[in-house]
Amino acid sequence: MGEPPGRPTPILVVSNHGHIVGGGELSLMDLLRGLDRGRWAPALVVPEDGGVASRGRDLGLPVHVVPLPTLWRPGPGVVRSIVALGRLARTTDAALIHANGSRAMIYGGLAGRSAGRPAIWHVRIAESDGAVDRALCALATGVIATSRAVARRFPWAPRKVRLIPNGVDLVRFTPRAPSRALGAVLGVPPSAPVALSVGRFVAEKGYGCLLDAAARIERTKPGVHWILVGDGELKGELGVRARRLGLESRVHFTGWRDDIPDVLALCDVFVCPSENEGFGRVLIEAMAMAKAVVATAVGGIPEIVLDGATGILVPSGAPAALADAVRAVLDDPARASRLGAAGRARAESTFSLAAHVDAVERVYTEVLGAGRAAGELAPIEERER
Ligand code: UDP
């Protein structure tokens, strides 16, 4: 298909956060890296300088800092920022505004209205925000939902919502032999079975349940090591709980790491004990690394991990079920490698970064067409996957 020649279309991409808080920012950076620069000229807007801005600059993008003050106590800064963003949309000649998250959408949507530019709201969380959802959806020309669980926030707006799962970089996340050196650094003995979790240490990630499951496994199958990668407000508390459960020599808290593919290569099973998960990038990363996954059947997870085919799903908050599933995978390496191979195949067929970028670019095109024509998107056609 020949694209019309001409200069790339400028767009403004607004990030909720200036720092890398979690998967939402990493997914946005993956998208910005993947966008076809021959067609799109993104400029990045961040509320403050930090990791998001520096990664944007590394990609060669213009970066603008526009504060996005909290709306709990609205002040004059709110109007100033909406005006600044509207001006930026005009001076950069942005054809559309892509807002990553709710706060970005409030500002991006209102600025878009004032400057006459359509706005796309990228939604990554499954919990509803009630009336705010309706207001932001009304401001948006299109809404990107990362899973059906997320799309269910907007039952009244099927024409606006596009289902686009996150993508994983299938080259960065390529299966490889485990590094003994890295295992030693993380405190894992060479022949020990290893379970791994990656994610922020916050209540919704379910790490308390995971530690209880680890204690159960230690009673019936001693010697399993657990690598817990990430950071967050519960880190100290979880350390105390691990010690109380007598697991201090089994559970290894690594803090934040940038070498997730290498850490994944060390594990025999990937465990996601979340109580709530809009999508869960870590799942497609583990699948891409051909790892068997044990995860809770919450939010968008059952759309990603196919129970019995790429992993085992268990109820959330159920340590006994989690322990049984993890033990079942560890006790049957042949099954683990079957699940892992199926996970890699599913990551390739359904969650490639290339397909993700392509789908977002199609929404850009659609929204720009809608802006010129009726001002509304065509009905949603969910692709079965
Ligand atoms: N991550 C990382 N290093 C860490 C912890 C997490 O690079 O120490 C990455 C992880 O690989 C994944 C993202 O952070 O890409 C977390 O995204 P996910 O959607 O799983 O969770 P969220 O933080 O968005 O709730």
Coordinates of N, CA and C and ligand atoms in Angstrom, one line a residue, residues 21-24 26 173 198-200 204-205 229-230 255-258 260 277 279-282 285, ligand 1:
V21 N 7.2 5.0 36.2 CA 6.5 4.5 37.4 C 6.2 3.0 37.2
G22 N 5.9 2.6 36.0 CA 5.6 1.2 35.8 C 5.4 1.0 34.3
G23 N 4.6 -0.1 34.0 CA 4.5 -0.5 32.7 C 3.9 0.5 31.7
G24 N 3.1 1.4 32.2 CA 2.4 2.4 31.3 C 3.5 3.3 30.6
L26 N 6.7 2.5 30.3 CA 7.6 1.6 29.4 C 6.9 1.3 28.1
F173 N 13.5 -9.7 24.2 CA 13.0 -10.9 25.0 C 13.1 -12.1 24.1
V198 N 8.0 -10.3 38.9 CA 8.6 -8.9 38.5 C 7.4 -8.0 38.7
G199 N 7.6 -6.9 39.5 CA 6.5 -5.9 39.6 C 6.6 -5.1 40.8
R200 N 5.9 -4.0 40.7 CA 5.9 -3.0 41.8 C 5.4 -3.6 43.1
E204 N -1.8 -4.2 45.3 CA -2.6 -4.9 44.3 C -1.8 -6.0 43.5
K205 N -0.4 -6.0 43.7 CA 0.4 -7.0 43.1 C 0.4 -8.4 43.8
V229 N 11.6 -9.2 41.8 CA 12.2 -8.1 41.2 C 11.3 -6.9 41.2
G230 N 11.8 -5.7 41.7 CA 11.0 -4.5 41.7 C 11.2 -3.7 42.9
G255 N 15.4 -5.4 44.1 CA 15.3 -4.0 43.7 C 15.0 -3.9 42.3
W256 N 14.9 -2.6 41.7 CA 14.6 -2.4 40.3 C 15.8 -2.9 39.5
R257 N 15.5 -3.6 38.4 CA 16.5 -4.0 37.5 C 16.2 -3.7 36.0
D258 N 17.2 -3.4 35.3 CA 17.0 -3.1 33.8 C 17.3 -4.3 32.9
I260 N 15.7 -7.4 32.7 CA 14.7 -8.3 33.0 C 14.8 -9.6 32.1
E277 N -5.1 -6.4 37.5 CA -4.1 -6.2 36.5 C -4.9 -5.8 35.2
F279 N -3.5 -5.1 32.3 CA -2.8 -5.9 31.2 C -1.7 -6.8 31.9
G280 N -0.6 -6.2 32.3 CA 0.5 -7.0 32.9 C 1.5 -7.3 31.8
R281 N 2.3 -6.3 31.5 CA 3.4 -6.5 30.5 C 4.3 -7.6 30.9
V282 N 4.5 -7.8 32.2 CA 5.5 -8.8 32.6 C 5.1 -10.2 32.1
E285 N 6.2 -10.6 28.6 CA 7.7 -10.7 28.6 C 8.1 -12.1 29.0
Ligands
UDP1 N1 10.2 -3.7 35.3 C1 11.6 -3.5 35.1 N2 12.4 -3.6 36.2 C2 11.9 -3.9 37.4 C3 10.5 -4.1 37.6 C4 9.7 -3.9 36.5 O1 12.0 -3.2 34.0 O2 12.7 -4.0 38.3 C5 9.3 -3.6 34.1 C6 8.7 -4.9 33.7 O3 9.7 -5.6 32.9 C7 7.5 -4.5 32.9 C8 7.1 -3.2 33.7 O4 8.2 -2.8 34.4 O5 7.8 -4.1 31.6 C9 5.9 -3.5 34.6 O6 4.7 -3.5 33.8 P1 3.4 -4.2 34.2 O7 2.4 -3.9 33.1 O8 3.7 -5.7 34.4 O9 3.0 -3.6 35.6 P2 2.6 -2.1 36.0 O10 3.8 -1.6 36.7 O11 2.3 -1.4 34.8 O12 1.4 -2.3 37.0

